[in-house]
Coordinates of C-alpha atoms and ligand atoms in Angstrom, one line a residue:
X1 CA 174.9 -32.9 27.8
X2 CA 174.1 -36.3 27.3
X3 CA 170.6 -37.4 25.4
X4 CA 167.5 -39.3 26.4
X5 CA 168.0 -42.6 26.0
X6 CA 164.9 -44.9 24.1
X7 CA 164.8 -48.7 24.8
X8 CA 161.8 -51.4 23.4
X9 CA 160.4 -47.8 23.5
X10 CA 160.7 -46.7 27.0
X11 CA 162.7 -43.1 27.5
X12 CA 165.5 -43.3 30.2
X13 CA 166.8 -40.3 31.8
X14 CA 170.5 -39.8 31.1
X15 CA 171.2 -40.5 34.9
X16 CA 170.6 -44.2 33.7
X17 CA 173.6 -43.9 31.0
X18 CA 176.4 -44.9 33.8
X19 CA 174.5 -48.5 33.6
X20 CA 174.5 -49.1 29.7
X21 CA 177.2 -46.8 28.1
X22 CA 180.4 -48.6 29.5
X23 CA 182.6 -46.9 31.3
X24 CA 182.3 -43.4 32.3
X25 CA 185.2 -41.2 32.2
X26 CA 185.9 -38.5 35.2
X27 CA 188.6 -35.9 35.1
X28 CA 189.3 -34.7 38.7
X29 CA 190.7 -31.7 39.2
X30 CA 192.5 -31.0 42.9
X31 CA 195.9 -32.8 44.5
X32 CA 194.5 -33.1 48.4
X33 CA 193.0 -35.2 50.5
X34 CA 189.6 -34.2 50.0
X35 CA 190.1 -34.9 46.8
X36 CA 192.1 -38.1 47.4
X37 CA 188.8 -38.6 49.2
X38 CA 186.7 -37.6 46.1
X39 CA 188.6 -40.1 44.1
X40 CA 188.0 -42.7 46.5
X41 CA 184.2 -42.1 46.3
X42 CA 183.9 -42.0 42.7
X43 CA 185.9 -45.1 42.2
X44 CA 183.1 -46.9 44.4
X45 CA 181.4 -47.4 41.0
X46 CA 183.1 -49.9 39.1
X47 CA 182.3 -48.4 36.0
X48 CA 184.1 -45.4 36.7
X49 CA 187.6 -44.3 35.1
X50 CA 189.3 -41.8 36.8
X51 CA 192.0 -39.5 34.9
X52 CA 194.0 -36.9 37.4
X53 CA 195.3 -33.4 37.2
X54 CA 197.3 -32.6 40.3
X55 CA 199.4 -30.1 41.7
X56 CA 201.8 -32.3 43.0
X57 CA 202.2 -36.4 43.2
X58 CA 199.6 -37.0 45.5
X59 CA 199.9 -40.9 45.7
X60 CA 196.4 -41.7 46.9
X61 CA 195.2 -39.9 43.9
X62 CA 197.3 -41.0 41.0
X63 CA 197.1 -45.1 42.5
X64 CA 193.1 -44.6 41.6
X65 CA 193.4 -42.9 38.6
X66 CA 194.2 -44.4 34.7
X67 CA 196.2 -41.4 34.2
X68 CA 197.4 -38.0 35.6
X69 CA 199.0 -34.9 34.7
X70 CA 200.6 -32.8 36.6
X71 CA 200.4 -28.7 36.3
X72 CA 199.2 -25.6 37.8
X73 CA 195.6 -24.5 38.5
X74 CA 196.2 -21.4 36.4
X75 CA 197.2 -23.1 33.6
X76 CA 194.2 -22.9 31.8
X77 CA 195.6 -24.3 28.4
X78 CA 197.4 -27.2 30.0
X79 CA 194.2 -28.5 31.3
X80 CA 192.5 -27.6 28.0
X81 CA 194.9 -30.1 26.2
X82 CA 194.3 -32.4 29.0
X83 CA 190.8 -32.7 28.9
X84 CA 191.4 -32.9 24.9
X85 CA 193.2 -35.9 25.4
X86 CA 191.0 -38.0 27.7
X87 CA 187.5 -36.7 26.5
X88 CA 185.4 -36.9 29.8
X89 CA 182.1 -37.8 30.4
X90 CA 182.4 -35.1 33.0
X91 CA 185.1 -33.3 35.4
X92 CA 185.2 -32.9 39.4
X93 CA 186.4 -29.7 40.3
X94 CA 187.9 -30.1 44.0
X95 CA 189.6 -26.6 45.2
X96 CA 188.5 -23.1 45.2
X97 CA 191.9 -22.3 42.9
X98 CA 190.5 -23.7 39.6
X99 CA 186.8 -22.8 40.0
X100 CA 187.8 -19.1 40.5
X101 CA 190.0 -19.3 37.4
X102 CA 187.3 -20.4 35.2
X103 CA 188.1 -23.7 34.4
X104 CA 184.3 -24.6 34.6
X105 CA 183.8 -22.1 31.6
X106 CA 186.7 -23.2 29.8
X107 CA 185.1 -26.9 30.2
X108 CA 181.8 -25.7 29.0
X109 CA 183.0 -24.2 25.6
X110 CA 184.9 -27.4 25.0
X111 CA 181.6 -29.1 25.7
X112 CA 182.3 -31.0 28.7
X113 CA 180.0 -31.2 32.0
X114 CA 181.2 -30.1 35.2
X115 CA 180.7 -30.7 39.3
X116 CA 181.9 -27.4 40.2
X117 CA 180.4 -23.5 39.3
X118 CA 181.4 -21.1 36.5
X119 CA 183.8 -18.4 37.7
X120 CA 180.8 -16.1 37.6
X121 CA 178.7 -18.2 39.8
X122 CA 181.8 -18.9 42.3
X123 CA 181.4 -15.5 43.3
X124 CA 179.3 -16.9 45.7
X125 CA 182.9 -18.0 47.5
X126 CA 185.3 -15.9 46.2
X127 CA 183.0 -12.1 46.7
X128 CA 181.9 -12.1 50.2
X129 CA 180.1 -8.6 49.2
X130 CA 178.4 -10.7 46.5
X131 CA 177.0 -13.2 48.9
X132 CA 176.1 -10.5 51.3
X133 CA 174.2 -8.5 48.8
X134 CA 171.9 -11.7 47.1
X135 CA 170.6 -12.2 50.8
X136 CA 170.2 -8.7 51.5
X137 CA 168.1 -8.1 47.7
X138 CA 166.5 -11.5 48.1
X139 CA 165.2 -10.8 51.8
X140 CA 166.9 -14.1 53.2
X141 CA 167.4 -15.0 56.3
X142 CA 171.5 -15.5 58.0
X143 CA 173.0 -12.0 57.1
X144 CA 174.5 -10.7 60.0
X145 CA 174.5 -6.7 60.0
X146 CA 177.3 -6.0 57.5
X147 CA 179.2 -2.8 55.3
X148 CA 180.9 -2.7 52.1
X149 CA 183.6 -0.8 51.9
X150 CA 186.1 0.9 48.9
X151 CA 189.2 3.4 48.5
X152 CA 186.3 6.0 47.6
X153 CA 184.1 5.6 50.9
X154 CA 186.7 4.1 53.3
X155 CA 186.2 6.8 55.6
X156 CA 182.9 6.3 56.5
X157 CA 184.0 2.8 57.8
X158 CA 185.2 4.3 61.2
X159 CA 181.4 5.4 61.7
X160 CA 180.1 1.8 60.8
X161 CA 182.6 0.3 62.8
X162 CA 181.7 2.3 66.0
X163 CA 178.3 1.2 65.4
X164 CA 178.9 -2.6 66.2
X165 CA 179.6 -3.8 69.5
X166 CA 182.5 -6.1 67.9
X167 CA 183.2 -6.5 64.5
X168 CA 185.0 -8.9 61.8
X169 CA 187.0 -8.1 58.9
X170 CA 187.0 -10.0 56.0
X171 CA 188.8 -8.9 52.5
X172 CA 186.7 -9.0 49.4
X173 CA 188.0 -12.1 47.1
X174 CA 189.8 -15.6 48.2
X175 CA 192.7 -15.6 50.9
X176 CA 192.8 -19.1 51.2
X177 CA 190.6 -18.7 54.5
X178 CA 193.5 -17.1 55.9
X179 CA 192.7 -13.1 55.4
X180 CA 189.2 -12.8 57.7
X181 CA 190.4 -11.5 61.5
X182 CA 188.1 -10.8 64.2
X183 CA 188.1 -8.8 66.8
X184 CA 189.4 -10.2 70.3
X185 CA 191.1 -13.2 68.4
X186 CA 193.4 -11.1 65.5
X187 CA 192.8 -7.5 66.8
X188 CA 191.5 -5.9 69.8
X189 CA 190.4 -2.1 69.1
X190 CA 188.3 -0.4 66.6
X191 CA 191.5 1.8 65.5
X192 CA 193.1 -1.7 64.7
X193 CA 190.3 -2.7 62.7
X194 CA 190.3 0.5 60.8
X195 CA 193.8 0.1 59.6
X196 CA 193.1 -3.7 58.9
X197 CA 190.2 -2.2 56.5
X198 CA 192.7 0.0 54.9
X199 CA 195.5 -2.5 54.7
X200 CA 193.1 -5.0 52.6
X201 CA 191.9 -1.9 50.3
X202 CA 195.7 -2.0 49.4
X203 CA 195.4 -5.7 47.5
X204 CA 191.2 -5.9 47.6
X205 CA 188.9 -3.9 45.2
X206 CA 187.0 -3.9 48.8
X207 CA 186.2 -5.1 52.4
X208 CA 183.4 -6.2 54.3
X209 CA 182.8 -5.5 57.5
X210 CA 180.4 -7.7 60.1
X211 CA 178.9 -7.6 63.4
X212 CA 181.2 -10.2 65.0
X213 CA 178.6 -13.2 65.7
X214 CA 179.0 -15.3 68.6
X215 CA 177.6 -18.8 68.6
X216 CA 179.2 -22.7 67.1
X217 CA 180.0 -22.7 63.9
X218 CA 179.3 -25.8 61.9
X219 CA 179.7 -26.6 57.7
X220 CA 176.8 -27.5 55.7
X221 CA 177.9 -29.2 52.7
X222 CA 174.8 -29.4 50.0
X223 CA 174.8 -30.4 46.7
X224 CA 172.9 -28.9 43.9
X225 CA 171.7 -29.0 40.6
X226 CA 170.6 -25.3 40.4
X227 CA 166.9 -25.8 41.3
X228 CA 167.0 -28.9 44.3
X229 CA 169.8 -28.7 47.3
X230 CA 170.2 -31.2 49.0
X231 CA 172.4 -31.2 52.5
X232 CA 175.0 -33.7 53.9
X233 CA 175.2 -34.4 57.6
X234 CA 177.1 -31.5 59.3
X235 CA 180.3 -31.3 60.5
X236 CA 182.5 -28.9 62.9
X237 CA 186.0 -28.1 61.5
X238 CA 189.0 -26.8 63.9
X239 CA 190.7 -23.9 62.3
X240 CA 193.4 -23.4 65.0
X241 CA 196.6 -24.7 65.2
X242 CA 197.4 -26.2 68.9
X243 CA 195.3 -28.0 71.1
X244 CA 193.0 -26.1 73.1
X245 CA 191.7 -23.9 70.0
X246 CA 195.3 -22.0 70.7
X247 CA 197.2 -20.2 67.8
X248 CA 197.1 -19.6 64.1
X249 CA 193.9 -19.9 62.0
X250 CA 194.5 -22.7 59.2
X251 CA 193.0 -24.6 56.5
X252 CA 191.5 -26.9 59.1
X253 CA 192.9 -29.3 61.1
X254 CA 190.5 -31.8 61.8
X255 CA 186.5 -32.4 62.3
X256 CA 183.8 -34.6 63.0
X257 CA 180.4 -35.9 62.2
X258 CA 178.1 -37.6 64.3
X259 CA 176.1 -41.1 64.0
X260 CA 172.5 -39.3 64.2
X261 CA 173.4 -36.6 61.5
X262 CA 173.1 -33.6 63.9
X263 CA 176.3 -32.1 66.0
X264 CA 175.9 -32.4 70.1
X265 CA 175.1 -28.3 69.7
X266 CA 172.5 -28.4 67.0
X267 CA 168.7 -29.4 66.4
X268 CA 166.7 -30.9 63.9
X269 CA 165.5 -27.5 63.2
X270 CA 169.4 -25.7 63.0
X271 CA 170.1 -28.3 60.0
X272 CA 166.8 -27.3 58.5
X273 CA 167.2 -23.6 58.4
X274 CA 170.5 -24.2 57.0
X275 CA 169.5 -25.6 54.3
X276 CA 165.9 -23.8 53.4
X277 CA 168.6 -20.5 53.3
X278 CA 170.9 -22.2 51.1
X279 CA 167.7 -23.4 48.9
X280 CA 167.1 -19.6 48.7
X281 CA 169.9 -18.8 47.7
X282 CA 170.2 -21.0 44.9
X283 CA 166.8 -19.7 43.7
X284 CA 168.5 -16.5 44.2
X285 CA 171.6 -17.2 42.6
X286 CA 169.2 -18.4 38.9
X287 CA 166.7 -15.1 39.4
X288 CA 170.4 -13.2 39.6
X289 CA 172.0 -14.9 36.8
X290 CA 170.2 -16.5 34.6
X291 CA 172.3 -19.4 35.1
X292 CA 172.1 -22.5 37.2
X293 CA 174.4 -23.4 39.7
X294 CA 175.8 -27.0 39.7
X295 CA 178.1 -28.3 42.1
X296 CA 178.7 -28.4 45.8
X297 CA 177.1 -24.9 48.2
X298 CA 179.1 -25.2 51.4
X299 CA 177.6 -23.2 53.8
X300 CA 179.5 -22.4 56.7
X301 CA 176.8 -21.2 59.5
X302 CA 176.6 -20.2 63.2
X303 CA 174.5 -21.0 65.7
X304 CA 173.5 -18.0 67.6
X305 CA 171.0 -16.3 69.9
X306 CA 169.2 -15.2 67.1
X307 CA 168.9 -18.4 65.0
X308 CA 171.5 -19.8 62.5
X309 CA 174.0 -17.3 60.6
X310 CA 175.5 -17.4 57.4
X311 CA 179.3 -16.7 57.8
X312 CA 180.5 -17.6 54.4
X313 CA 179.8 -19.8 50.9
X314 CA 182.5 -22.1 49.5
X315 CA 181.9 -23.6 45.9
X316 CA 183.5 -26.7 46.8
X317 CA 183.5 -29.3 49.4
X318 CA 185.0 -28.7 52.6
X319 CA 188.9 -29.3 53.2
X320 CA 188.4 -32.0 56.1
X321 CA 185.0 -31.9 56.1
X322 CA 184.6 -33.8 52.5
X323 CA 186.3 -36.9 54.5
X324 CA 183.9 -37.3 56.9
X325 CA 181.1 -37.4 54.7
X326 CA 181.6 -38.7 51.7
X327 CA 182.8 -42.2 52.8
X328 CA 179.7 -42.7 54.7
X329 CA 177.7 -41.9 51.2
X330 CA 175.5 -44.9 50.5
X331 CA 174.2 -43.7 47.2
X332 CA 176.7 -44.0 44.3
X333 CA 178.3 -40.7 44.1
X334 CA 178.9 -40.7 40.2
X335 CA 174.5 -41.5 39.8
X336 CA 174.6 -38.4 42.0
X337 CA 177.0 -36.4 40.1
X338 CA 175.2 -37.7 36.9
X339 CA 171.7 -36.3 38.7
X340 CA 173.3 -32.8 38.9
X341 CA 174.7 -32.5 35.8
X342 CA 171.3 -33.8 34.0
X343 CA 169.0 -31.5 36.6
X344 CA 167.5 -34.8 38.2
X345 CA 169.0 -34.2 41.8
X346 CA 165.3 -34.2 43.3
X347 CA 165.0 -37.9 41.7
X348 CA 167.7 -39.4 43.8
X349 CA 167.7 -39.9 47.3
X350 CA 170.9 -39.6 49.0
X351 CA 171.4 -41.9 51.8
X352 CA 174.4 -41.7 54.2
X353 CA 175.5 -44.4 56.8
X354 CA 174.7 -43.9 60.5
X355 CA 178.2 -43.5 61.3
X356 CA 180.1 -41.2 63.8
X357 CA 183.5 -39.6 62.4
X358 CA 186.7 -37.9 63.0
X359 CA 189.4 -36.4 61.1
X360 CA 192.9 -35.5 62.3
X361 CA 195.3 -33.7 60.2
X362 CA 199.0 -34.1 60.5
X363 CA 200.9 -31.0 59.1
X364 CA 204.1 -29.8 58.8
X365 CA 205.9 -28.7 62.3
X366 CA 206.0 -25.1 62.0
X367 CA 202.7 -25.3 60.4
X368 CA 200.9 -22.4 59.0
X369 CA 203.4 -19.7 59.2
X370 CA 206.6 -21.4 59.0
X371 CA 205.7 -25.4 58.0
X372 CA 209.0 -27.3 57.1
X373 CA 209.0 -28.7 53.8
X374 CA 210.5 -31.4 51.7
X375 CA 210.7 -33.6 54.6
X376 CA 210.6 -37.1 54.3
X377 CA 207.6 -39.0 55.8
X378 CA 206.9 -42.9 56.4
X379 CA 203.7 -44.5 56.5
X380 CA 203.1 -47.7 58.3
X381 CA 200.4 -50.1 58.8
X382 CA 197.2 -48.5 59.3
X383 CA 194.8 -49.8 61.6
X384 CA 191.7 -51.6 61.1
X385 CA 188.4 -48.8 60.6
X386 CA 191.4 -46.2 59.8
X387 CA 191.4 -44.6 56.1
X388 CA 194.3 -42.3 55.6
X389 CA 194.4 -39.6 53.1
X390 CA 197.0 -37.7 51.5
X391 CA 197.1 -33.9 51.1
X392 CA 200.0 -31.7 50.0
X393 CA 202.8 -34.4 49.7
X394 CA 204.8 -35.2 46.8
X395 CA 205.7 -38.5 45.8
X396 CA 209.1 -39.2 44.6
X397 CA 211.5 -42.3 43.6
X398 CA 213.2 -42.4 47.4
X399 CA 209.6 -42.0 48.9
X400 CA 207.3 -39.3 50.5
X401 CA 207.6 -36.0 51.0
X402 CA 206.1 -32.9 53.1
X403 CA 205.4 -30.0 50.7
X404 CA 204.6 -27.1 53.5
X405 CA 201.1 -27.2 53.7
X406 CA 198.7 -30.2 55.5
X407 CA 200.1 -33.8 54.6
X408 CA 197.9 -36.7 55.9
X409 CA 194.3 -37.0 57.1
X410 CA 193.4 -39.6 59.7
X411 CA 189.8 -40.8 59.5
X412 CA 188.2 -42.9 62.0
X413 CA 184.8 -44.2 61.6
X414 CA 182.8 -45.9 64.6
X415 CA 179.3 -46.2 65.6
X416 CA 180.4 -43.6 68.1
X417 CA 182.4 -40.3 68.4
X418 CA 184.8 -41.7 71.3
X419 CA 185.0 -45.4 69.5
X420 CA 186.2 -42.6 66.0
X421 CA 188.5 -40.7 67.9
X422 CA 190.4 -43.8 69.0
X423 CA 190.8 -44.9 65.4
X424 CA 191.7 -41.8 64.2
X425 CA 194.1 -41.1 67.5
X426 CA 195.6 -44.5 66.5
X427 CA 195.9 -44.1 62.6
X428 CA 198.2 -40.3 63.7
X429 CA 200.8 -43.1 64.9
X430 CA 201.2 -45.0 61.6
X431 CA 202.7 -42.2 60.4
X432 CA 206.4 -41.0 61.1
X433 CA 207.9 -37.7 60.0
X434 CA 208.3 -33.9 61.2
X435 CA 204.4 -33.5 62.0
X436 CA 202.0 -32.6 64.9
X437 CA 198.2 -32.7 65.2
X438 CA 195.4 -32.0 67.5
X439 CA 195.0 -34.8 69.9
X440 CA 191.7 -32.7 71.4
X441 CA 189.5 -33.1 67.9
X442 CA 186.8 -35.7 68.6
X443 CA 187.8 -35.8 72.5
X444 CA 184.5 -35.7 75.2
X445 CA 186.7 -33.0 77.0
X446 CA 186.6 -30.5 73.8
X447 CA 183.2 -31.5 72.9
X448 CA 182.2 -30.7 76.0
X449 CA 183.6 -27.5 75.9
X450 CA 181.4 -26.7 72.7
X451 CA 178.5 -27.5 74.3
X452 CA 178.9 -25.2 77.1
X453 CA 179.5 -22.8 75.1
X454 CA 176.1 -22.7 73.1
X455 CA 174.8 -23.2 76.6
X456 CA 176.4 -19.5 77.6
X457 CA 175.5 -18.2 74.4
X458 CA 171.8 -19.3 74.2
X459 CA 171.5 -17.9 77.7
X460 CA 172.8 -14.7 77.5
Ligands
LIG1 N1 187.4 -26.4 56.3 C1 187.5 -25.2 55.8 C2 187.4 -25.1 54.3 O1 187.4 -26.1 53.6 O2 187.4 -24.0 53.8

């Protein structure tokens, strides 16, 4: 970590060393849009040099970085020669993947700063019983009523289940959001979610099992140093497939943001609960540890009856959410990153622009069972307010490619939800190739829908 710098006699923190050290080297670790989206933040400051390890080409990426290098996530001693090579004043760790392979550990022994948790610490994402048990032993408030569950005591599971009106199932350790089923969406009877529980204990040390909460979900991305969080402005994510919240759960395929910081569902208040429990819970997390936790908290929470839920912690930024925040940032993201690597977050203040978004995914037809891949894609002129980013696309000499999972965000920004829906509505149609999307994300007609929803719920 980087010394206190003395000047005609005045200390400066380290977070001033972007300003009087040259450049400042970043190693980013993640091939999709968010962190396409990442990249394009950090690049803001011009003293910035960005250096790229990526799954596959992802072009946005590799035409912001110096240099790149191409290689799997497990491959811990690829990315050990890597960062070797380019010596970085610090790394960005985008996906889940890396984090939960201990390549924030790996950086630390070799000496190098990191925006992203150690793999002990990412428990918080990848051990749902973790997460449940630190708010249960620290007394904070989101847990819904919850059981953990093992090959030795899976047989008092029936009983629990029985116990809850409806329940969700969610296996113990990362399933790329793609392993949690709830009943009346996934499964209808408690028999079904028996065998569920037992068909997880077959390829998860255990399961958790939760009252089934029924409210609007919504993502709280914060950003900590260990002892200060501080919270972006929420976003709602669409995890189905088809319009109409119809079919498969995916990785998301769109969200938005609003201009005033809130969602049309949520109050002052809902933010602020959100993130006082995520504020306990990194106090938590050090009183557990020993360690501090540096990186991005993403909660993802519920609005309910009862108050706001926690449903579930990601270490990293949200996959779309990260676009619909980070390019209204105002503050320079690498001062920030700086801030949370030196333990100065509650120095900073982070100020976002007053901007509505949307984000529109175009995936793969077939898309998430049976997405067609290594088809060729064009892109065309995007329009004005648009930003495209790529996701999982590979770049080659004859042009772009689909690689299975999503390919291209569509961001509109606008002083108002309906004026960023248009933009991002129009941007979908600069790009040509096997693909769908949602038209409904962002519309008045589905937001609509949301609201009467939490209208029925708050009600009841
Ligand atoms: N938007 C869901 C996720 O990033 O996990």
């Amino acid at each position: 970590m980087a010394n206190n710098l003395k000047i005609n006699n005045k200390l400066y923190k380290p977070i001033i060393l972007t300003y009087y050290c040259g450049f400042m080297k970043i190693l980013l670790i993640g091939n999709g849009a968010r962190e396409h989206c990442i990249a394009e933040t950090l690049k803001k400051n011009k003293q910035s040099m960005l250096y790229s390890y990526l799954k596959s080409k992802n072009p946005g990426i590799i035409s912001l970085s110096k240099d790149f290098e191409i290689g799997d996530y497990s491959d811990l001693n690829k990315i050990k020669s890597y960062a070797q090579k380019i010596k970085p004043d610090f790394a960005f760790i985008g996906p889940e993947e890396p984090l939960s392979n201990g390549v924030v550990d790996l950086l630390k022994e070799m000496k190098i700063d990191a925006i992203g948790p150690t793999k002990s610490l990412a428990k918080l994402e990848t051990s749902k019983s973790f997460t449940r048990n630190l708010l249960r032993k620290y007394k904070i408030n989101g847990n819904p009523e919850f059981g953990i569950f093992n090959k030795k005591n899976i047989s008092e599971a029936k009983k629990f289940i029985e116990g809850l009106s409806q329940c969700v199932i969610k296996p113990d350790g990362l399933t790329g959001g793609k392993g949690v089923k709830v009943q009346g969406d996934h499964f209808r009877t408690k028999k079904e979610a028996f065998d569920y529980c037992n068909e997880v204990l077959q390829s998860h040390p255990a399961v958790v099992i939760e009252e089934k909460l029924e409210g609007e979900e919504f993502s709280l991305q914060c950003l900590t140093d260990g002892k200060t969080v501080a919270a972006m402005p929420p976003v709602q994510d669409h995890k189905r497939a088809f319009v109409g919240d119809k079919g498969s759960n995916t990785g998301g395929m769109g969200s938005y943001s609003c201009e005033n910081h809130l969602l049309p569902f949520l109050e002052k208040k809902d933010v602020e609960e959100g993130l006082k429990i995520t504020q306990k819970v990194a106090n938590a997390v050090y009183k557990e540890t020993g360690e501090f936790y540096r990186g991005i908290m993403y909660a993802g929470l519920i609005k309910t009856k009862n108050g706001i839920k926690l449903l579930e912690y990601n270490a990293r930024l949200g996959d779309p959410e990260a676009m619909n925040v980070l390019p209204l940032m105002e503050t320079d993201f690498v001062d920030i990153c700086n801030t949370i690597i030196n333990q100065q977050l509650h120095k900073i203040k982070i100020k976002f622009k007053n901007k509505a978004t949307v984000c529109k995914y175009l995936v793969p037809k077939g898309y998430p069972e049976k997405s067609l891949k290594n088809e060729k894609m064009n892109v065309g002129k995007v329009p004005q307010n648009a930003k495209l980013y790529y996701a999982s696309v590979e770049q080659k000499e004859n042009g772009l490619y689909t690689t299975g999972s999503r390919a291209v965000a569509c961001l509109g920004i606008a002083d108002t939800l309906e004026k960023a829906e248009k933009i991002a509505e129009e941007a979908t149609k600069s790009i040509k190739g096997k693909l769908f999307h949602r038209k409904d994300i962002g519309t008045k007609k589905l937001i609509g829908k949301r609201i009467r929803h939490m209208k029925i719920v708050l009600s009841e």
